[in-house]
Amino acid sequence: MSEEEKITEYIERMINALKHFDCYVFEKEDLEIVSKIAELAGIRKMVTIRRADPRYEYIYVLAPRSIDLEDECRLKARQLLAEGKIDRLQYKKYFDYFVVQCIRHKERERVKEIISRLEHYIRGVKGGAPSRIKRISFGFT
């Protein structure tokens, strides 16, 4: 199996996990590979790569970055109140619920964008477009 086929297979596993679980869990030995793929596919700023649990130093997770989404969703809720689309009582009662639902929706949209970019990268690797897609050695054995 060629290195391009291995990379493609690895990315397809990432896509499958993202489609079903909205994240990709992997071992520490694959951290470099996942980081390189994220960089080359253009998703590095859209994801966060971290330990899945602080107690286990060898299990990592790639998940959509959601820190910036919370501020955006809080602003949207305040904007709805300012525009009169919701009254103050509803705003007070459902503010936290609305923000959580908004973040979930935006995370799901971000996952779709990540999947789209990974699929685009796979097409470039399979299509053999060296001028469009940077290639580096991933060190598959």
Backbone as JSON Lines, residues from 0, in Angstrom:
{"i":0,"aa":"M","n":[0.84,-1.17,0.0],"ca":[0.0,0.0,0.0],"c":[0.9,1.24,0.0]}
{"i":1,"aa":"S","n":[0.62,2.16,-0.91],"ca":[1.44,3.36,-1.02],"c":[1.12,4.32,0.12]}
{"i":2,"aa":"E","n":[2.0,5.31,0.3],"ca":[1.8,6.27,1.37],"c":[0.53,7.09,1.13]}
{"i":3,"aa":"E","n":[0.25,7.44,-0.13],"ca":[-0.96,8.2,-0.44],"c":[-2.21,7.42,-0.07]}
{"i":4,"aa":"E","n":[-2.19,6.11,-0.31],"ca":[-3.34,5.27,0.05],"c":[-3.5,5.21,1.56]}
{"i":5,"aa":"K","n":[-2.4,5.14,2.3],"ca":[-2.46,5.11,3.76],"c":[-2.99,6.43,4.31]}
{"i":6,"aa":"I","n":[-2.53,7.54,3.74],"ca":[-3.02,8.86,4.17],"c":[-4.51,8.96,3.9]}
{"i":7,"aa":"T","n":[-4.92,8.55,2.71],"ca":[-6.32,8.6,2.34],"c":[-7.16,7.75,3.28]}
{"i":8,"aa":"E","n":[-6.7,6.56,3.58],"ca":[-7.42,5.67,4.49],"c":[-7.53,6.3,5.89]}
{"i":9,"aa":"Y","n":[-6.46,6.9,6.35],"ca":[-6.45,7.54,7.67],"c":[-7.45,8.7,7.71]}
{"i":10,"aa":"I","n":[-7.44,9.53,6.68],"ca":[-8.36,10.66,6.62],"c":[-9.8,10.18,6.52]}
{"i":11,"aa":"E","n":[-10.04,9.1,5.79],"ca":[-11.39,8.56,5.7],"c":[-11.88,8.07,7.06]}
{"i":12,"aa":"R","n":[-10.99,7.52,7.88],"ca":[-11.37,7.13,9.24],"c":[-11.72,8.37,10.06]}
{"i":13,"aa":"M","n":[-10.95,9.44,9.88],"ca":[-11.24,10.7,10.58],"c":[-12.62,11.23,10.18]}
{"i":14,"aa":"I","n":[-12.9,11.22,8.89],"ca":[-14.18,11.71,8.38],"c":[-15.32,10.88,8.95]}
{"i":15,"aa":"N","n":[-15.17,9.56,8.94],"ca":[-16.21,8.68,9.45],"c":[-16.49,8.97,10.93]}
{"i":16,"aa":"A","n":[-15.44,9.14,11.73],"ca":[-15.62,9.44,13.15],"c":[-16.3,10.79,13.34]}
{"i":17,"aa":"L","n":[-15.9,11.79,12.56],"ca":[-16.51,13.11,12.67],"c":[-17.98,13.07,12.28]}
{"i":18,"aa":"K","n":[-18.32,12.29,11.27],"ca":[-19.72,12.19,10.85],"c":[-20.59,11.57,11.94]}
{"i":19,"aa":"H","n":[-20.06,10.58,12.64],"ca":[-20.87,9.86,13.62],"c":[-20.78,10.41,15.04]}
{"i":20,"aa":"F","n":[-19.62,10.94,15.42],"ca":[-19.41,11.33,16.81],"c":[-19.0,12.79,17.0]}
{"i":21,"aa":"D","n":[-18.85,13.55,15.92],"ca":[-18.44,14.95,15.96],"c":[-17.05,15.16,16.55]}
{"i":22,"aa":"C","n":[-16.26,14.1,16.61],"ca":[-14.88,14.21,17.06],"c":[-14.11,12.99,16.55]}
{"i":23,"aa":"Y","n":[-12.8,13.04,16.71],"ca":[-11.95,11.91,16.31],"c":[-11.01,11.61,17.47]}
{"i":24,"aa":"V","n":[-11.08,10.41,18.0],"ca":[-10.24,9.99,19.12],"c":[-9.09,9.15,18.57]}
{"i":25,"aa":"F","n":[-7.87,9.44,19.04],"ca":[-6.71,8.73,18.53],"c":[-5.66,8.6,19.62]}
{"i":26,"aa":"E","n":[-4.64,7.81,19.36],"ca":[-3.57,7.59,20.33],"c":[-2.44,8.59,20.13]}
{"i":27,"aa":"K","n":[-1.62,8.73,21.16],"ca":[-0.53,9.71,21.15],"c":[0.43,9.48,19.98]}
{"i":28,"aa":"E","n":[0.63,8.24,19.58],"ca":[1.56,7.95,18.49],"c":[1.09,8.55,17.16]}
{"i":29,"aa":"D","n":[-0.2,8.86,17.04],"ca":[-0.74,9.46,15.82],"c":[-0.87,10.98,15.92]}
{"i":30,"aa":"L","n":[-0.42,11.56,17.01],"ca":[-0.57,13.0,17.22],"c":[0.09,13.81,16.11]}
{"i":31,"aa":"E","n":[1.28,13.44,15.73],"ca":[2.0,14.16,14.68],"c":[1.27,14.04,13.34]}
{"i":32,"aa":"I","n":[0.78,12.87,13.03],"ca":[0.06,12.65,11.77],"c":[-1.2,13.49,11.73]}
{"i":33,"aa":"V","n":[-1.98,13.46,12.81],"ca":[-3.23,14.23,12.87],"c":[-2.93,15.73,12.76]}
{"i":34,"aa":"S","n":[-1.89,16.19,13.43],"ca":[-1.52,17.61,13.36],"c":[-1.13,18.02,11.95]}
{"i":35,"aa":"K","n":[-0.36,17.18,11.27],"ca":[0.04,17.48,9.89],"c":[-1.16,17.5,8.96]}
{"i":36,"aa":"I","n":[-2.05,16.52,9.12],"ca":[-3.25,16.48,8.28],"c":[-4.1,17.73,8.52]}
{"i":37,"aa":"A","n":[-4.26,18.11,9.78],"ca":[-5.05,19.3,10.1],"c":[-4.45,20.55,9.47]}
{"i":38,"aa":"E","n":[-3.14,20.64,9.5],"ca":[-2.45,21.8,8.92],"c":[-2.6,21.81,7.39]}
{"i":39,"aa":"L","n":[-2.34,20.67,6.76],"ca":[-2.37,20.61,5.3],"c":[-3.79,20.71,4.73]}
{"i":40,"aa":"A","n":[-4.77,20.21,5.46],"ca":[-6.14,20.27,4.98],"c":[-6.8,21.62,5.27]}
{"i":41,"aa":"G","n":[-6.13,22.47,6.03],"ca":[-6.65,23.8,6.31],"c":[-7.71,23.83,7.4]}
{"i":42,"aa":"I","n":[-7.65,22.88,8.32],"ca":[-8.66,22.85,9.39],"c":[-8.06,23.16,10.76]}
{"i":43,"aa":"R","n":[-6.8,23.49,10.82],"ca":[-6.1,23.67,12.1],"c":[-6.76,24.72,12.99]}
{"i":44,"aa":"K","n":[-7.24,25.8,12.42],"ca":[-7.87,26.85,13.21],"c":[-9.32,26.52,13.57]}
{"i":45,"aa":"M","n":[-9.86,25.5,12.96],"ca":[-11.25,25.11,13.2],"c":[-11.38,24.01,14.25]}
{"i":46,"aa":"V","n":[-10.27,23.4,14.61],"ca":[-10.31,22.27,15.54],"c":[-9.41,22.52,16.74]}
{"i":47,"aa":"T","n":[-9.65,21.73,17.74],"ca":[-8.76,21.71,18.89],"c":[-8.28,20.27,19.07]}
{"i":48,"aa":"I","n":[-6.99,20.11,19.28],"ca":[-6.4,18.79,19.49],"c":[-5.86,18.79,20.91]}
{"i":49,"aa":"R","n":[-6.4,17.92,21.73],"ca":[-6.04,17.9,23.14],"c":[-6.17,16.48,23.7]}
{"i":50,"aa":"R","n":[-5.7,16.31,24.92],"ca":[-5.89,15.04,25.61],"c":[-7.37,14.82,25.84]}
{"i":51,"aa":"A","n":[-7.82,13.59,25.69],"ca":[-9.22,13.3,25.94],"c":[-9.53,13.39,27.43]}
{"i":52,"aa":"D","n":[-8.58,12.98,28.26],"ca":[-8.74,13.0,29.71],"c":[-7.35,13.22,30.32]}
{"i":53,"aa":"P","n":[-7.22,14.13,31.26],"ca":[-5.91,14.39,31.84],"c":[-5.27,13.17,32.51]}
{"i":54,"aa":"R","n":[-6.07,12.22,32.91],"ca":[-5.53,11.03,33.57],"c":[-4.82,10.09,32.6]}
{"i":55,"aa":"Y","n":[-5.17,10.19,31.33],"ca":[-4.6,9.28,30.33],"c":[-3.79,10.1,29.32]}
{"i":56,"aa":"E","n":[-2.49,10.0,29.41],"ca":[-1.63,10.83,28.58],"c":[-1.49,10.31,27.15]}
{"i":57,"aa":"Y","n":[-2.04,9.18,26.83],"ca":[-1.86,8.6,25.5],"c":[-3.12,8.6,24.64]}
{"i":58,"aa":"I","n":[-4.22,9.18,25.12],"ca":[-5.45,9.25,24.34],"c":[-5.76,10.72,24.06]}
{"i":59,"aa":"Y","n":[-5.89,11.05,22.78],"ca":[-6.15,12.42,22.34],"c":[-7.44,12.49,21.55]}
{"i":60,"aa":"V","n":[-7.94,13.7,21.41],"ca":[-9.18,13.91,20.66],"c":[-9.02,15.16,19.77]}
{"i":61,"aa":"L","n":[-9.55,15.06,18.57],"ca":[-9.66,16.19,17.65],"c":[-11.14,16.55,17.64]}
{"i":62,"aa":"A","n":[-11.48,17.76,18.04],"ca":[-12.87,18.2,18.12],"c":[-12.99,19.61,17.56]}
{"i":63,"aa":"P","n":[-14.2,19.98,17.15],"ca":[-14.37,21.35,16.64],"c":[-14.1,22.37,17.74]}
{"i":64,"aa":"R","n":[-13.45,23.45,17.39],"ca":[-13.16,24.51,18.35],"c":[-14.45,25.29,18.59]}
{"i":65,"aa":"S","n":[-14.81,25.45,19.86],"ca":[-16.08,26.1,20.16],"c":[-15.95,27.33,21.07]}
{"i":66,"aa":"I","n":[-14.74,27.71,21.41],"ca":[-14.54,28.85,22.31],"c":[-15.14,30.13,21.7]}
{"i":67,"aa":"D","n":[-14.87,30.37,20.44],"ca":[-15.36,31.58,19.81],"c":[-16.87,31.55,19.57]}
{"i":68,"aa":"L","n":[-17.47,30.36,19.55],"ca":[-18.89,30.24,19.27],"c":[-19.75,30.75,20.42]}
{"i":69,"aa":"E","n":[-19.3,30.59,21.65],"ca":[-20.09,31.02,22.8],"c":[-20.34,32.52,22.77]}
{"i":70,"aa":"D","n":[-19.29,33.29,22.51],"ca":[-19.46,34.75,22.44],"c":[-20.41,35.14,21.32]}
{"i":71,"aa":"E","n":[-20.28,34.47,20.2],"ca":[-21.15,34.75,19.05],"c":[-22.61,34.46,19.39]}
{"i":72,"aa":"C","n":[-22.86,33.36,20.09],"ca":[-24.23,32.98,20.45],"c":[-24.82,33.9,21.51]}
{"i":73,"aa":"R","n":[-24.01,34.32,22.46],"ca":[-24.49,35.28,23.48],"c":[-24.86,36.61,22.81]}
{"i":74,"aa":"L","n":[-24.05,37.04,21.87],"ca":[-24.33,38.27,21.14],"c":[-25.63,38.15,20.34]}
{"i":75,"aa":"K","n":[-25.84,36.99,19.76],"ca":[-27.06,36.76,18.97],"c":[-28.31,36.83,19.86]}
{"i":76,"aa":"A","n":[-28.22,36.26,21.06],"ca":[-29.36,36.31,21.99],"c":[-29.65,37.75,22.39]}
{"i":77,"aa":"R","n":[-28.61,38.52,22.67],"ca":[-28.8,39.92,23.04],"c":[-29.37,40.73,21.87]}
{"i":78,"aa":"Q","n":[-28.96,40.37,20.68],"ca":[-29.46,41.05,19.49],"c":[-30.95,40.79,19.29]}
{"i":79,"aa":"L","n":[-31.39,39.55,19.55],"ca":[-32.82,39.22,19.44],"c":[-33.64,40.06,20.42]}
{"i":80,"aa":"L","n":[-33.11,40.24,21.62],"ca":[-33.8,41.06,22.62],"c":[-33.84,42.52,22.16]}
{"i":81,"aa":"A","n":[-32.74,43.03,21.67],"ca":[-32.66,44.42,21.23],"c":[-33.6,44.7,20.06]}
{"i":82,"aa":"E","n":[-33.75,43.72,19.18],"ca":[-34.63,43.89,18.01],"c":[-36.1,43.66,18.35]}
{"i":83,"aa":"G","n":[-36.37,43.24,19.59],"ca":[-37.75,43.0,20.0],"c":[-38.34,41.68,19.53]}
{"i":84,"aa":"K","n":[-37.5,40.76,19.08],"ca":[-38.0,39.47,18.61],"c":[-38.35,38.54,19.76]}
{"i":85,"aa":"I","n":[-37.78,38.81,20.94],"ca":[-38.17,38.1,22.16],"c":[-38.34,39.13,23.27]}
{"i":86,"aa":"D","n":[-39.25,38.86,24.2],"ca":[-39.44,39.81,25.29],"c":[-38.45,39.52,26.42]}
{"i":87,"aa":"R","n":[-38.37,40.44,27.35],"ca":[-37.39,40.36,28.43],"c":[-37.61,39.11,29.29]}
{"i":88,"aa":"L","n":[-38.85,38.73,29.54],"ca":[-39.14,37.55,30.36],"c":[-38.61,36.29,29.7]}
{"i":89,"aa":"Q","n":[-38.85,36.13,28.4],"ca":[-38.31,34.98,27.67],"c":[-36.79,35.01,27.65]}
{"i":90,"aa":"Y","n":[-36.24,36.18,27.5],"ca":[-34.79,36.34,27.48],"c":[-34.18,35.84,28.78]}
{"i":91,"aa":"K","n":[-34.74,36.28,29.9],"ca":[-34.22,35.86,31.2],"c":[-34.41,34.36,31.43]}
{"i":92,"aa":"K","n":[-35.55,33.86,31.03],"ca":[-35.89,32.46,31.31],"c":[-35.11,31.49,30.44]}
{"i":93,"aa":"Y","n":[-34.91,31.83,29.17],"ca":[-34.35,30.88,28.21],"c":[-32.96,31.25,27.69]}
{"i":94,"aa":"F","n":[-32.33,32.26,28.25],"ca":[-31.05,32.72,27.74],"c":[-30.01,31.6,27.68]}
{"i":95,"aa":"D","n":[-29.78,30.92,28.79],"ca":[-28.77,29.85,28.84],"c":[-29.12,28.72,27.89]}
{"i":96,"aa":"Y","n":[-30.4,28.35,27.86],"ca":[-30.85,27.28,26.96],"c":[-30.6,27.67,25.51]}
{"i":97,"aa":"F","n":[-30.94,28.9,25.15],"ca":[-30.73,29.37,23.79],"c":[-29.25,29.33,23.41]}
{"i":98,"aa":"V","n":[-28.39,29.79,24.3],"ca":[-26.95,29.84,24.03],"c":[-26.42,28.42,23.81]}
{"i":99,"aa":"V","n":[-26.82,27.47,24.66],"ca":[-26.37,26.08,24.51],"c":[-26.83,25.5,23.18]}
{"i":100,"aa":"Q","n":[-28.09,25.73,22.83],"ca":[-28.6,25.21,21.56],"c":[-27.89,25.85,20.37]}
{"i":101,"aa":"C","n":[-27.62,27.12,20.47],"ca":[-26.9,27.84,19.4],"c":[-25.49,27.27,19.23]}
{"i":102,"aa":"I","n":[-24.8,27.05,20.34],"ca":[-23.44,26.49,20.27],"c":[-23.47,25.11,19.64]}
{"i":103,"aa":"R","n":[-24.4,24.27,20.04],"ca":[-24.51,22.92,19.45],"c":[-24.73,23.0,17.94]}
{"i":104,"aa":"H","n":[-25.6,23.89,17.54],"ca":[-25.88,24.05,16.11],"c":[-24.62,24.5,15.36]}
{"i":105,"aa":"K","n":[-23.95,25.5,15.89],"ca":[-22.76,26.02,15.22],"c":[-21.61,25.02,15.24]}
{"i":106,"aa":"E","n":[-21.48,24.22,16.3],"ca":[-20.47,23.15,16.33],"c":[-20.75,22.14,15.23]}
{"i":107,"aa":"R","n":[-22.0,21.77,15.06],"ca":[-22.38,20.81,14.02],"c":[-22.06,21.37,12.64]}
{"i":108,"aa":"E","n":[-22.33,22.65,12.44],"ca":[-22.01,23.29,11.16],"c":[-20.49,23.31,10.94]}
{"i":109,"aa":"R","n":[-19.74,23.53,12.0],"ca":[-18.29,23.53,11.9],"c":[-17.78,22.13,11.55]}
{"i":110,"aa":"V","n":[-18.37,21.1,12.14],"ca":[-17.99,19.72,11.82],"c":[-18.22,19.46,10.33]}
{"i":111,"aa":"K","n":[-19.34,19.92,9.81],"ca":[-19.63,19.74,8.38],"c":[-18.56,20.42,7.52]}
{"i":112,"aa":"E","n":[-18.13,21.61,7.92],"ca":[-17.08,22.32,7.18],"c":[-15.75,21.58,7.27]}
{"i":113,"aa":"I","n":[-15.43,21.03,8.43],"ca":[-14.2,20.26,8.61],"c":[-14.23,19.03,7.71]}
{"i":114,"aa":"I","n":[-15.35,18.33,7.69],"ca":[-15.49,17.15,6.84],"c":[-15.33,17.53,5.38]}
{"i":115,"aa":"S","n":[-15.94,18.63,4.99],"ca":[-15.84,19.09,3.61],"c":[-14.39,19.38,3.21]}
{"i":116,"aa":"R","n":[-13.66,20.02,4.09],"ca":[-12.25,20.33,3.79],"c":[-11.4,19.07,3.75]}
{"i":117,"aa":"L","n":[-11.68,18.11,4.62],"ca":[-10.93,16.84,4.58],"c":[-11.23,16.09,3.29]}
{"i":118,"aa":"E","n":[-12.49,16.07,2.88],"ca":[-12.85,15.41,1.62],"c":[-12.19,16.09,0.43]}
{"i":119,"aa":"H","n":[-12.13,17.4,0.47],"ca":[-11.45,18.16,-0.59],"c":[-9.97,17.8,-0.63]}
{"i":120,"aa":"Y","n":[-9.36,17.67,0.53],"ca":[-7.95,17.3,0.61],"c":[-7.73,15.89,0.05]}
{"i":121,"aa":"I","n":[-8.62,14.97,0.38],"ca":[-8.51,13.6,-0.15],"c":[-8.57,13.61,-1.67]}
{"i":122,"aa":"R","n":[-9.49,14.39,-2.22],"ca":[-9.59,14.46,-3.69],"c":[-8.28,14.96,-4.29]}
{"i":123,"aa":"G","n":[-7.62,15.91,-3.62],"ca":[-6.33,16.41,-4.09],"c":[-5.24,15.36,-4.01]}
{"i":124,"aa":"V","n":[-5.24,14.57,-2.93],"ca":[-4.23,13.51,-2.76],"c":[-4.46,12.41,-3.78]}
{"i":125,"aa":"K","n":[-5.72,11.99,-3.94],"ca":[-6.04,10.92,-4.9],"c":[-5.8,11.37,-6.33]}
{"i":126,"aa":"G","n":[-6.14,12.65,-6.59],"ca":[-6.02,13.16,-7.95],"c":[-4.59,13.43,-8.36]}
{"i":127,"aa":"G","n":[-3.7,13.42,-7.41],"ca":[-2.28,13.63,-7.72],"c":[-2.0,15.03,-8.21]}
{"i":128,"aa":"A","n":[-2.52,16.01,-7.5],"ca":[-2.3,17.4,-7.88],"c":[-1.2,17.99,-7.01]}
{"i":129,"aa":"P","n":[0.07,17.72,-7.33],"ca":[1.15,18.18,-6.47],"c":[1.27,19.69,-6.38]}
{"i":130,"aa":"S","n":[0.8,20.41,-7.38],"ca":[0.91,21.86,-7.31],"c":[-0.11,22.46,-6.34]}
{"i":131,"aa":"R","n":[-1.25,21.81,-6.18],"ca":[-2.28,22.32,-5.28],"c":[-2.1,21.84,-3.85]}
{"i":132,"aa":"I","n":[-1.7,20.62,-3.69],"ca":[-1.63,20.01,-2.36],"c":[-0.18,19.78,-1.99]}
{"i":133,"aa":"K","n":[0.23,20.35,-0.83],"ca":[1.57,20.09,-0.35],"c":[1.62,18.68,0.19]}
{"i":134,"aa":"R","n":[2.7,18.0,-0.06],"ca":[2.85,16.64,0.46],"c":[4.09,16.58,1.32]}
{"i":135,"aa":"I","n":[3.98,15.85,2.38],"ca":[5.14,15.59,3.22],"c":[5.08,14.13,3.63]}
{"i":136,"aa":"S","n":[6.15,13.64,4.12],"ca":[6.19,12.26,4.56],"c":[5.49,12.15,5.91]}
{"i":137,"aa":"F","n":[4.55,11.21,6.02],"ca":[3.84,11.0,7.26],"c":[4.46,9.89,8.1]}
{"i":138,"aa":"G","n":[5.42,9.18,7.57],"ca":[6.11,8.18,8.34],"c":[5.34,6.91,8.6]}
{"i":139,"aa":"F","n":[4.43,6.56,7.69],"ca":[3.74,5.28,7.84],"c":[4.71,4.16,7.57]}
{"i":140,"aa":"T","n":[4.6,3.09,8.32],"ca":[5.51,1.95,8.1],"c":[4.76,0.81,7.47]}
